[in-house]
Short mmCIF file of C-alpha atoms and ligand atoms in Angstrom, two decimals:
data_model
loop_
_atom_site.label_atom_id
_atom_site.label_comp_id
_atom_site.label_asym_id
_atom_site.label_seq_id
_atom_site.Cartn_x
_atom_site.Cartn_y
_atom_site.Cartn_z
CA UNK K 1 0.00 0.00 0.00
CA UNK K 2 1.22 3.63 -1.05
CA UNK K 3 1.64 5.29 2.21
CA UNK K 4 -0.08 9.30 1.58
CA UNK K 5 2.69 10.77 3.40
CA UNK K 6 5.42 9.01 1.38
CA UNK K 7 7.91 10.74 -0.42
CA UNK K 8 7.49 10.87 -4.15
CA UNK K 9 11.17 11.80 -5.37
CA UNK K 10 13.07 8.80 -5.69
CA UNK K 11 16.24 10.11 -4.32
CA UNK K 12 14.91 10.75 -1.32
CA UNK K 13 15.80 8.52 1.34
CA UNK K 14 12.34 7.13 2.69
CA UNK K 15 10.44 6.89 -0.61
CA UNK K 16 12.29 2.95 -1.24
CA UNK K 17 10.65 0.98 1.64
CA UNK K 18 10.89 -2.52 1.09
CA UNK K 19 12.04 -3.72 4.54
CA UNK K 20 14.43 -6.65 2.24
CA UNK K 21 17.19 -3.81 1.39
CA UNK K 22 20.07 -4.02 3.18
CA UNK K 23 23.50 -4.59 3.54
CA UNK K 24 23.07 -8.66 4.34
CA UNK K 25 21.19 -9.38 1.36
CA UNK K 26 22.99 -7.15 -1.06
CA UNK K 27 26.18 -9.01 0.44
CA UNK K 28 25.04 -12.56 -0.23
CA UNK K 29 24.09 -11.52 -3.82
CA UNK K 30 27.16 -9.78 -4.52
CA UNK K 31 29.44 -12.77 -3.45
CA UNK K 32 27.33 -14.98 -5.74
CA UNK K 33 28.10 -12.75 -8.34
CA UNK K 34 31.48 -12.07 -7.25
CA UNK K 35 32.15 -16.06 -8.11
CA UNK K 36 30.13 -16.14 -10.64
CA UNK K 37 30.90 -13.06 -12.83
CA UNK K 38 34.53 -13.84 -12.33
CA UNK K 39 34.61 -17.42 -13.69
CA UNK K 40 32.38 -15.57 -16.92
CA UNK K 41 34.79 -13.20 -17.81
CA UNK K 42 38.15 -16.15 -17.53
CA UNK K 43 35.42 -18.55 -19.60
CA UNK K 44 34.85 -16.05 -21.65
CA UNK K 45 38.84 -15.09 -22.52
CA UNK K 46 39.35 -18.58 -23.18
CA UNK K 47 36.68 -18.76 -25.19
CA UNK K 48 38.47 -15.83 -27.28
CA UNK K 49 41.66 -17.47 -26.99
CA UNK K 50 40.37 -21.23 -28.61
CA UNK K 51 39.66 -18.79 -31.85
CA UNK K 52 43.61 -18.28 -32.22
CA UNK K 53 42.67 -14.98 -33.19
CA UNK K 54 46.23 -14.25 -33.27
CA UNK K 55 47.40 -17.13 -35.87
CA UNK K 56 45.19 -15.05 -38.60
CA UNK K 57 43.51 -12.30 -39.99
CA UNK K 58 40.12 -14.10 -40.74
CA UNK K 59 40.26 -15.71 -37.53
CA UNK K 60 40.67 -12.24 -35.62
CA UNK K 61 36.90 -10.67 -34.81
CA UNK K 62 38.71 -8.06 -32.70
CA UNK K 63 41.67 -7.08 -35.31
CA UNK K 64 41.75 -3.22 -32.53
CA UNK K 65 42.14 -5.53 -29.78
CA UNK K 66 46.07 -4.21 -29.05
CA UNK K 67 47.29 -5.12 -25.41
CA UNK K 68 43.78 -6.76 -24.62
CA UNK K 69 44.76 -9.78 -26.38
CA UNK K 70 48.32 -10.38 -24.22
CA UNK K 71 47.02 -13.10 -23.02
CA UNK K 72 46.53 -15.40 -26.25
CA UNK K 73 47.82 -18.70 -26.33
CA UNK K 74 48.16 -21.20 -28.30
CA UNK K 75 44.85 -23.64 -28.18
CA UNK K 76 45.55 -27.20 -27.61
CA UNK K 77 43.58 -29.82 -28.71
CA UNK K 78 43.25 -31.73 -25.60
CA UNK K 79 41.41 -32.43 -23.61
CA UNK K 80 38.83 -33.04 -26.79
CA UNK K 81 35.65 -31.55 -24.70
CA UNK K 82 38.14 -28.45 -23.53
CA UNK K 83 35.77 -25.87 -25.95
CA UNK K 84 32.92 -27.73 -25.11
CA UNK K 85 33.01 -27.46 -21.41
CA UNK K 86 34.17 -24.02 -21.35
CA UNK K 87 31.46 -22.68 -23.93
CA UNK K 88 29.03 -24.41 -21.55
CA UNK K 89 30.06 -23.61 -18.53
CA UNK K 90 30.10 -19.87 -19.85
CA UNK K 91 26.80 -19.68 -21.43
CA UNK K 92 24.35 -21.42 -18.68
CA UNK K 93 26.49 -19.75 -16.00
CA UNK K 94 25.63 -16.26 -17.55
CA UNK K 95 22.11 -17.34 -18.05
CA UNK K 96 21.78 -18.76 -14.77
CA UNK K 97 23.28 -15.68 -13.29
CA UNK K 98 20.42 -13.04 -14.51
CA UNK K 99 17.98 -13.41 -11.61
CA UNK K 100 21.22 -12.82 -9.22
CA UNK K 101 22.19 -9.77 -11.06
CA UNK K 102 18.62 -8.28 -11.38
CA UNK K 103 17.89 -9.07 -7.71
CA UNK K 104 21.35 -7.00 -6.88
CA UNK K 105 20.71 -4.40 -9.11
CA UNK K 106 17.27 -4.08 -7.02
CA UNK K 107 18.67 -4.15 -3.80
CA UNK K 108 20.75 -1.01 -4.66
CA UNK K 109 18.54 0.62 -6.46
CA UNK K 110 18.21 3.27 -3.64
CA UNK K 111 22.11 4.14 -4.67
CA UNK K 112 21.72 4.40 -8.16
CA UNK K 113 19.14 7.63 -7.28
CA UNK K 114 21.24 9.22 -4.41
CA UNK K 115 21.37 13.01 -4.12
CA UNK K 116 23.64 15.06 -4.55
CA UNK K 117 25.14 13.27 -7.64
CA UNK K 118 28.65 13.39 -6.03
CA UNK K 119 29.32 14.64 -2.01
CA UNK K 120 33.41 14.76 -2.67
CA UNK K 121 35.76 13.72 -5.55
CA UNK K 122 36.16 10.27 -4.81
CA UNK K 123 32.42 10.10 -4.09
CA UNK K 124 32.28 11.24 -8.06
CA UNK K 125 35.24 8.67 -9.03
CA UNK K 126 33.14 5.97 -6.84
CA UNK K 127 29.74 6.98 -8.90
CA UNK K 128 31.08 7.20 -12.64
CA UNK K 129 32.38 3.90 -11.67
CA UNK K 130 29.32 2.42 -10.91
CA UNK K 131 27.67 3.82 -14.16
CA UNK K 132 30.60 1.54 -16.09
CA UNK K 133 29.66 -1.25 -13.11
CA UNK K 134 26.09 -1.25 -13.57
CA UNK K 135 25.91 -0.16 -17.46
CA UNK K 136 28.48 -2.89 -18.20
CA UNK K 137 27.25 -5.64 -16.83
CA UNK K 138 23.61 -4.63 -18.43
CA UNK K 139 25.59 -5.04 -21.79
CA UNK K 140 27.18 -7.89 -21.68
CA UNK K 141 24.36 -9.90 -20.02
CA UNK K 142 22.14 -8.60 -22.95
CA UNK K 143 24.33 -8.53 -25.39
CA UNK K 144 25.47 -12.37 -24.82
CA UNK K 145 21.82 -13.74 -24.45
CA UNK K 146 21.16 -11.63 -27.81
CA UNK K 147 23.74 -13.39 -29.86
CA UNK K 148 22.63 -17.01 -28.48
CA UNK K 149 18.61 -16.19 -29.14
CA UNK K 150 18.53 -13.89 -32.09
CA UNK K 151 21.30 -15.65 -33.96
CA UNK K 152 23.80 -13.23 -35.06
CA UNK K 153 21.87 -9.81 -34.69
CA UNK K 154 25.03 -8.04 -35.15
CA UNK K 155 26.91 -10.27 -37.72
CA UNK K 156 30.68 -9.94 -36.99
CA UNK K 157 30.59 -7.18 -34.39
CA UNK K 158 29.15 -9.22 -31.79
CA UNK K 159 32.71 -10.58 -30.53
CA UNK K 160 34.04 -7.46 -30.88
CA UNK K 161 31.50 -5.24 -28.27
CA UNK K 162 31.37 -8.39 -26.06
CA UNK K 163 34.75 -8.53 -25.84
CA UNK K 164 35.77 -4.50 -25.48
CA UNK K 165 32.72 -4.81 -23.28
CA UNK K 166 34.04 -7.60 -21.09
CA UNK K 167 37.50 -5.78 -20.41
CA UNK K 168 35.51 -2.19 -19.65
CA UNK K 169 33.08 -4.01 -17.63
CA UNK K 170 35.19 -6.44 -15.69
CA UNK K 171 38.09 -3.51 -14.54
CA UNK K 172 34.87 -1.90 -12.74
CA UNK K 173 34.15 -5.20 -11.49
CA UNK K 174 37.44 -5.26 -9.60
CA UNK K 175 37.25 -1.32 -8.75
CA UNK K 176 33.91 -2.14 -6.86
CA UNK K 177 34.67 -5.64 -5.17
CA UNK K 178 38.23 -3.44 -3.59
CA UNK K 179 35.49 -0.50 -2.66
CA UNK K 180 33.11 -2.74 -0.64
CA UNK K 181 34.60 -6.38 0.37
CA UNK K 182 35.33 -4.73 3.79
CA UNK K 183 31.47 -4.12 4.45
CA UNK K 184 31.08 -7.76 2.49
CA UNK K 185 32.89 -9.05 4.89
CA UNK K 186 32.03 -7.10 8.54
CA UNK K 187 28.42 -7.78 7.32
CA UNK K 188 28.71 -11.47 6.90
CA UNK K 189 30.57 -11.99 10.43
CA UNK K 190 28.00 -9.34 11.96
CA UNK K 191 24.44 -9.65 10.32
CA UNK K 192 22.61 -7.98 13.00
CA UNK K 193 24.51 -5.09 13.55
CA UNK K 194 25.56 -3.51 10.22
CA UNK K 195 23.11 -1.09 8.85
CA UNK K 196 24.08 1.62 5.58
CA UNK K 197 21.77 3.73 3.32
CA UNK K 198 20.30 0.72 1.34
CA UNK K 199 17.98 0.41 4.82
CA UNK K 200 14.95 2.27 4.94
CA UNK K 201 14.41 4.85 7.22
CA UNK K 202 10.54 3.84 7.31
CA UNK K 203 10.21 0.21 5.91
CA UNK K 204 7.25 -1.33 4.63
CA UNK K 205 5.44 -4.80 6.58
CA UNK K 206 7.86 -7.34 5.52
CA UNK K 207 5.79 -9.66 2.79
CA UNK K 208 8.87 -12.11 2.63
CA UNK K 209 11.74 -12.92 5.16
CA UNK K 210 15.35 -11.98 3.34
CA UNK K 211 16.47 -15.73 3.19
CA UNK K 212 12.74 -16.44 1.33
CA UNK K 213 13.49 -13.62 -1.19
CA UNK K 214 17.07 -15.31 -1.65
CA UNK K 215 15.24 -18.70 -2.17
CA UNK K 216 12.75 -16.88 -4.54
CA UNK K 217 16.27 -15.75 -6.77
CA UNK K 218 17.65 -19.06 -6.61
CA UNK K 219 14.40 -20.57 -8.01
CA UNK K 220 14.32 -17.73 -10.42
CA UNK K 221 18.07 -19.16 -11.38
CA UNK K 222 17.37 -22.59 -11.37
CA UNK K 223 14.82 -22.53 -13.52
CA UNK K 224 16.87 -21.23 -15.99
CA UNK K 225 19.86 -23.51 -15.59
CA UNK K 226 17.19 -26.56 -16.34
CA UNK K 227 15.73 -25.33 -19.29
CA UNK K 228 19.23 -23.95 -20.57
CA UNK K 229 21.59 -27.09 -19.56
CA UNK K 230 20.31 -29.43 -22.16
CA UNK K 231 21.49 -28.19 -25.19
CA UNK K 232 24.85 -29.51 -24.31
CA UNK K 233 23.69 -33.14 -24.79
CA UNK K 234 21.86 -35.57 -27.39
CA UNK K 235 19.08 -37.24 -26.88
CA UNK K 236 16.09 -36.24 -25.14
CA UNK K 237 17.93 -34.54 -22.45
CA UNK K 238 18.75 -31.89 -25.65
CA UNK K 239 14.60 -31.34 -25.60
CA UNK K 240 14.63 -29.95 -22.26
CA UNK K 241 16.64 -26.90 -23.82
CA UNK K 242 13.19 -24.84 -23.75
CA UNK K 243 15.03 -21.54 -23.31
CA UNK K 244 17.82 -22.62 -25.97
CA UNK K 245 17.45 -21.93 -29.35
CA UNK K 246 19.46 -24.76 -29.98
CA UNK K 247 17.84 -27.04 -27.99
CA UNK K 248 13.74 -27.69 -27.77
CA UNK K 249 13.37 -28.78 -31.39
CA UNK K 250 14.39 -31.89 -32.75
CA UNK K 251 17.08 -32.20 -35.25
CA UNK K 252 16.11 -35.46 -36.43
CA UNK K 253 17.09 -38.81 -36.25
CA UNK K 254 19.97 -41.31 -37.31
CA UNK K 255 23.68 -40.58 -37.81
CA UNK K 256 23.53 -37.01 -39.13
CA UNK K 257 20.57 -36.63 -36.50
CA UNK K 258 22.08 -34.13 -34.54
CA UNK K 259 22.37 -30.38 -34.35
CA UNK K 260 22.59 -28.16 -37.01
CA UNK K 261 23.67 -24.71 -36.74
CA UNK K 262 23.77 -23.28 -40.57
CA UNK K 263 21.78 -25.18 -42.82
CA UNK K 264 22.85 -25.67 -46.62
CA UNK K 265 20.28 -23.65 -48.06
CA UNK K 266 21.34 -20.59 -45.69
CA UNK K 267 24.70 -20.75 -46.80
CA UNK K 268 23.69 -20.31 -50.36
CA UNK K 269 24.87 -23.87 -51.14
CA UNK K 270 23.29 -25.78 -53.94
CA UNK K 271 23.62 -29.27 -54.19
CA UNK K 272 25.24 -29.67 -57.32
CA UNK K 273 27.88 -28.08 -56.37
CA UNK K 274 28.89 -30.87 -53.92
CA UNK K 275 27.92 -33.52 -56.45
CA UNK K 276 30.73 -36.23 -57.55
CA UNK K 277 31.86 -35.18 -60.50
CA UNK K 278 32.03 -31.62 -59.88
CA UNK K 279 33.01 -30.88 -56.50
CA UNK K 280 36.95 -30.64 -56.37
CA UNK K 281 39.19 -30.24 -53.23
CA UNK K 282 42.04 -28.00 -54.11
CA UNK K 283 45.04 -28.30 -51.79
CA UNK K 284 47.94 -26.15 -52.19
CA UNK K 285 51.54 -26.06 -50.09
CA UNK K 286 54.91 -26.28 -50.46
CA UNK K 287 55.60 -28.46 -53.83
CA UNK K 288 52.46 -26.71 -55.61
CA UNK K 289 48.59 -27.82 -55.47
CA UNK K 290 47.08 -31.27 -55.98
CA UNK K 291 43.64 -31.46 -57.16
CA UNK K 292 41.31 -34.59 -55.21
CA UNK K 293 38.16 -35.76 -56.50
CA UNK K 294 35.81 -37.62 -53.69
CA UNK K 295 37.13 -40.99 -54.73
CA UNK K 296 40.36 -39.89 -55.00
CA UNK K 297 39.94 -38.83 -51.15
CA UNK K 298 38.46 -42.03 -50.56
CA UNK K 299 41.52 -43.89 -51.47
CA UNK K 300 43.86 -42.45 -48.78
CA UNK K 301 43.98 -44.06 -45.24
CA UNK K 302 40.86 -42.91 -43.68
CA UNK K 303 40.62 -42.39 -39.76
CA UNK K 304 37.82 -42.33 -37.52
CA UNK K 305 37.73 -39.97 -34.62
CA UNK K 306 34.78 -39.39 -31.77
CA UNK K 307 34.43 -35.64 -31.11
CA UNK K 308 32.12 -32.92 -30.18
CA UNK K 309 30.34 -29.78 -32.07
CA UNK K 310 31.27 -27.51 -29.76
CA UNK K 311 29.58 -23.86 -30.83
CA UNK K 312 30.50 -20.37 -29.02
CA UNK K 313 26.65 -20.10 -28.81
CA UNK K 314 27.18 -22.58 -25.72
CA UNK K 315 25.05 -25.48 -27.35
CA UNK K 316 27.18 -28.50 -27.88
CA UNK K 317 26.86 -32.22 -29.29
CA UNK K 318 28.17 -35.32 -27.36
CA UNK K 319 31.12 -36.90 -29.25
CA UNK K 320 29.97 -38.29 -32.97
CA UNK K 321 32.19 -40.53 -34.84
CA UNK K 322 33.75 -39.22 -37.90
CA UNK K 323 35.80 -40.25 -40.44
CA UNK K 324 37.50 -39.23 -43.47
CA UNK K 325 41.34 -38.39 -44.40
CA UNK K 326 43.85 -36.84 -41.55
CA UNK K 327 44.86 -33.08 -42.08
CA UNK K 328 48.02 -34.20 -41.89
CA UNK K 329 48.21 -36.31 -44.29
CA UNK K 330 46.69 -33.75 -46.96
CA UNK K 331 50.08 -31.74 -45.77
CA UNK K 332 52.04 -34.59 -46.60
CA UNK K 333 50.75 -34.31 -49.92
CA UNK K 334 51.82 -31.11 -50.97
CA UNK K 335 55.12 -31.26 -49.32
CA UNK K 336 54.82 -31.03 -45.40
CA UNK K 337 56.00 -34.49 -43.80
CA UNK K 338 56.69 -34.75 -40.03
CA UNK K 339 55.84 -31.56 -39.02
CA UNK K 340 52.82 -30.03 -40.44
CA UNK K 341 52.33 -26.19 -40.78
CA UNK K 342 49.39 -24.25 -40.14
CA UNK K 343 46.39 -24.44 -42.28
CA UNK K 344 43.67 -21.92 -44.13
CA UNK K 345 40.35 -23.47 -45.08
CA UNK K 346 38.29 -22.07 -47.44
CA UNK K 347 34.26 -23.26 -48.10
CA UNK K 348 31.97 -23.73 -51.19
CA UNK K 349 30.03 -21.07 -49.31
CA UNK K 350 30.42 -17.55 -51.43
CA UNK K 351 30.13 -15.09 -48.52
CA UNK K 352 29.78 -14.96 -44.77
CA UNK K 353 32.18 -15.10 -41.65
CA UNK K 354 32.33 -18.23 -41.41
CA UNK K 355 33.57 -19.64 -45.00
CA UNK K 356 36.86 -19.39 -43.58
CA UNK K 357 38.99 -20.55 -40.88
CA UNK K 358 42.82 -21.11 -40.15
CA UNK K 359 43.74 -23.79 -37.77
CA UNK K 360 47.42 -23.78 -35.73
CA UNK K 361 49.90 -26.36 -36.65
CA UNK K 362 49.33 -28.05 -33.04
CA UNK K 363 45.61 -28.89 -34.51
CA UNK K 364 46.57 -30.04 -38.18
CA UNK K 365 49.36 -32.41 -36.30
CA UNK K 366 46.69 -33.85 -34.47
CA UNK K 367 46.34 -37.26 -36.01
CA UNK K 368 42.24 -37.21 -34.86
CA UNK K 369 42.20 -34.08 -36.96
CA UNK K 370 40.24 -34.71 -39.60
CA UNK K 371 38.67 -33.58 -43.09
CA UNK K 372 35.50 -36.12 -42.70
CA UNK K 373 33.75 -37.16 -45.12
CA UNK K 374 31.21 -39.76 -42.78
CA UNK K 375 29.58 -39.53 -39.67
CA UNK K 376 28.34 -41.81 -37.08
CA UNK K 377 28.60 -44.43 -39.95
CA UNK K 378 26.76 -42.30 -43.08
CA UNK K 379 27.89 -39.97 -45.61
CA UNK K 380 27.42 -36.59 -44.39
CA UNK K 381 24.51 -34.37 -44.90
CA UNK K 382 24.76 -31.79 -47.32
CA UNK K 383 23.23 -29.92 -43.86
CA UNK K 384 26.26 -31.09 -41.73
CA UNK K 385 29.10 -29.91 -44.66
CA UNK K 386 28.85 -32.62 -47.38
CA UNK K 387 31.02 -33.66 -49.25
CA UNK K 388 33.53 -32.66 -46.99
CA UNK K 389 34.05 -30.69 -43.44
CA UNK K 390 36.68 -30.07 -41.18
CA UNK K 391 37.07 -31.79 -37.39
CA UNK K 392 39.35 -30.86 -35.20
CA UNK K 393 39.42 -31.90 -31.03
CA UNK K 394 38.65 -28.84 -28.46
CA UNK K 395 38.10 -26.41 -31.60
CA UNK K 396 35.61 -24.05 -31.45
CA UNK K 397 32.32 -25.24 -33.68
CA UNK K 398 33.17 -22.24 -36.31
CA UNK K 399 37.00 -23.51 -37.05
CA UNK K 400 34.90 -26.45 -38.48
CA UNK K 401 34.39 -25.43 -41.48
CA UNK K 402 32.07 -27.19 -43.88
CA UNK K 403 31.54 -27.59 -47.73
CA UNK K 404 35.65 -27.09 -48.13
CA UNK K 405 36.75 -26.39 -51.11
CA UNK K 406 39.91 -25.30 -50.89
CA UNK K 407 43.49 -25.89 -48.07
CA UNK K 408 46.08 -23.91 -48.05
CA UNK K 409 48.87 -25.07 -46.04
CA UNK K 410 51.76 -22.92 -44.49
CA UNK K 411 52.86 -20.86 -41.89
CA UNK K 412 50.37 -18.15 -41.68
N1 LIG B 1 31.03 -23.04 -44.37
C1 LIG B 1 30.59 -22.92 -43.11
N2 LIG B 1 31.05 -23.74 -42.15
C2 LIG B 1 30.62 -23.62 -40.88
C3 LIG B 1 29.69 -22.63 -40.52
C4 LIG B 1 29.19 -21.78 -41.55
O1 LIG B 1 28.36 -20.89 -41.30
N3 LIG B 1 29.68 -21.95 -42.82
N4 LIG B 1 29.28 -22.53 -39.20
C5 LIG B 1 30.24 -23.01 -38.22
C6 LIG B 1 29.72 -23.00 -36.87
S1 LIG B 1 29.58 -21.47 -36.15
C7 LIG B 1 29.43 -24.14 -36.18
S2 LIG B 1 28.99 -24.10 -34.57
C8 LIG B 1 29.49 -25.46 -36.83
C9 LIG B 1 28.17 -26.19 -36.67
O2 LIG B 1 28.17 -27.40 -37.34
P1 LIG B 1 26.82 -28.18 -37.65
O3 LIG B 1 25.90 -27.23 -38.37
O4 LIG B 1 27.17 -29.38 -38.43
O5 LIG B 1 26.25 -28.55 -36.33
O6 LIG B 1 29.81 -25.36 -38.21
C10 LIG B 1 30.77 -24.40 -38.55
N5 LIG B 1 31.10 -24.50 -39.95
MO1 LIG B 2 29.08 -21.74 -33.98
#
């Protein structure tokens, strides 16, 4: 109930009443997010790293990215399920976390309105800060859950302001959790007695007890995480993905039953193209370029591998069993024998960021690294990147390029 006598201007102290605010329950919620926020933005460098943005141009979505990228390293290709765990651990966690960073941006609400805008200098630093605390985190969350629903609403510049973002965002992170881990902390070890400006001067009848309001977030949060979590598995567990756009619908059944991210048709790739007597795989290195029809392909030693589609949308597949030629051995053919160089692939596909990847000489030495032709048994679907696509262990699901047409081996 509105209380007549209430104060109508928002930055005055008694007009927020709920009797929840406070420094205990804005404490609890900013340790949660204090874990949580931190293992997004490591996930979520990783994540950049697996690109190997810095082996190549066309792999490099941030090319401005100076001293942000220090950190690159080179991706291995092991533990096979490296990209897929971190993808998914990224992605539900951030999902998961948006009740806990709502609810906290709620209990502090009181702050964002506070009058005068700045008391003293560092009570200005401490506010502008807050704006990049408050405004950043607002963009990433929405930014991230943009590219995994909407499917590329800003094609190409999506890595770039998520990633600018994340470095903007996370170096107010740290300025804030130095600014108030000692109240964190004196609040934890004495609930009772710590009281600040998020109480209200003239609360309302509590309607909820502080730990049933927490309980109420972390239903809010689970919820999410169940109907999120399944798109990193097959099967029917994959249907439970109600909140995924990868997940919910069924992607069919028997070997090339799995997910599809890009279809054929979206790619601009017409059958024909792909068809036996046209289709072509051009491979060029050291000694010059060899020229391999299908069957040709089919006579070298073929391998089978079991590994994941891992995508940075944060849907995955379980391992599926391909098979076709190794990448290495397509080096050996145009000159590279025991130690492979780097590699640029090139698709049928005409235009779009993803008709072409490089991959690091760690991943075309792989020997499960492979240019399949077959999975789980069947010739690949023109959907999954017939005639031929590339696999490679713990690489993000965009180095695997389908419909290649062309390899280009050397150091890059
Ligand atoms: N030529 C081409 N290859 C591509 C893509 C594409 O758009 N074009 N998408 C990539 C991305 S982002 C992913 S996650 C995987 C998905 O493979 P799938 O559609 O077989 O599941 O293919 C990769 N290979
Ligand atoms: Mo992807």
């Amino acid at each position: 109930m509105r209380d007549p006598d209430a104060p109508r201007s928002p930055s005055s102290p008694g007009f927020w009443r709920s009797p929840l605010r406070g420094p205990w329950f804005t404490s609890v919620l900013g340790l949660v997010l204090l874990v949580g926020i931190t293992v997004l933005f490591v996930t979520g460098l990783v994540s950049y790293a697996a690109y190997n943005p810095d082996l190549s141009p066309v792999n490099d979505k941030t090319p401005d990215k100076g001293i942000l990228g220090f950190y690159l390293f080179a991706w291995p290709t092991d533990p096979h399920w490296l990209y897929r765990l971190n993808q998914g651990v990224h992605v539900t966690l951030g999902i998961t976390l948006i009740p806990v960073l709502l609810a906290k941006l709620w209990s502090v609400v009181p702050r964002l309105f506070a009058l005068p805008p700045a008391r003293s200098l560092a009570h200005a630093l401490e506010r502008v800060s807050l704006l990049l605390l408050v405004g950043g985190a607002l963009f990433q969350f929405v930014t991230g859950v943009l590219n995994i629903q909407l499917d590329y609403v800003f094609p190409g510049s999506f890595y770039t302001l998520h990633f600018y973002g994340a470095w903007v965002f996370f170096a107010a992170f740290v300025v804030h959790v130095l600014l108030r881990m000692p109240t964190v902390l004196r609040t934890l070890r004495h609930p009772r007695e710590e009281r600040n400006d998020l109480v209200s001067p003239r609360p309302a009848e509590p309607t909820v007890s502080r730990r049933g309001a927490l309980w109420f977030v972390g239903g809010g949060s689970l919820l999410l995480f169940a109907t999120t979590v399944g798109q990193n598995f097959d099967g029917p567990l994959r249907r439970t993905a109600l909140l995924a756009p990868h997940g919910g619908a069924d992607p069919g059944s028997g070997p090339n039953g799995f997910q599809i991210n890009k279809t054929a048709a979206y790619a601009g790739i017409d059958a024909a193209e792909t068809g036996e007597d046209v289709w072509r795989l051009v491979v060029t290195g050291r000694t010059g370029t060899v020229r391999l029809r299908r069957d040709e392909l089919l006579r070298l030693p073929q391998y089978s591998a079991a590994l994941p589609i891992a995508c940075v949308e944060g849907w995955s597949t379980s391992d599926q069993w391909w098979r076709g030629v190794r990448l290495r051995d397509l080096a050996a053919l145009v000159g590279y024998g025991d130690d492979p160089p780097d590699v640029f692939v090139e698709s049928l596909q005409r235009s779009g960021a993803f008709r072409e990847a490089a991959l690091r000489a760690n991943q075309v030495a792989d020997p499960r690294s492979l240019l399949a032709l077959y999975v789980n048994g069947e010739e690949l679907s023109l959907d999954h990147g017939r005639p031929a696509r590339i696999i490679v262990p713990a690489a993000p699901g965009v180095l695997n390029t389908k419909w290649v047409a062309r390899m280009t081996f050397g150091d890059l």
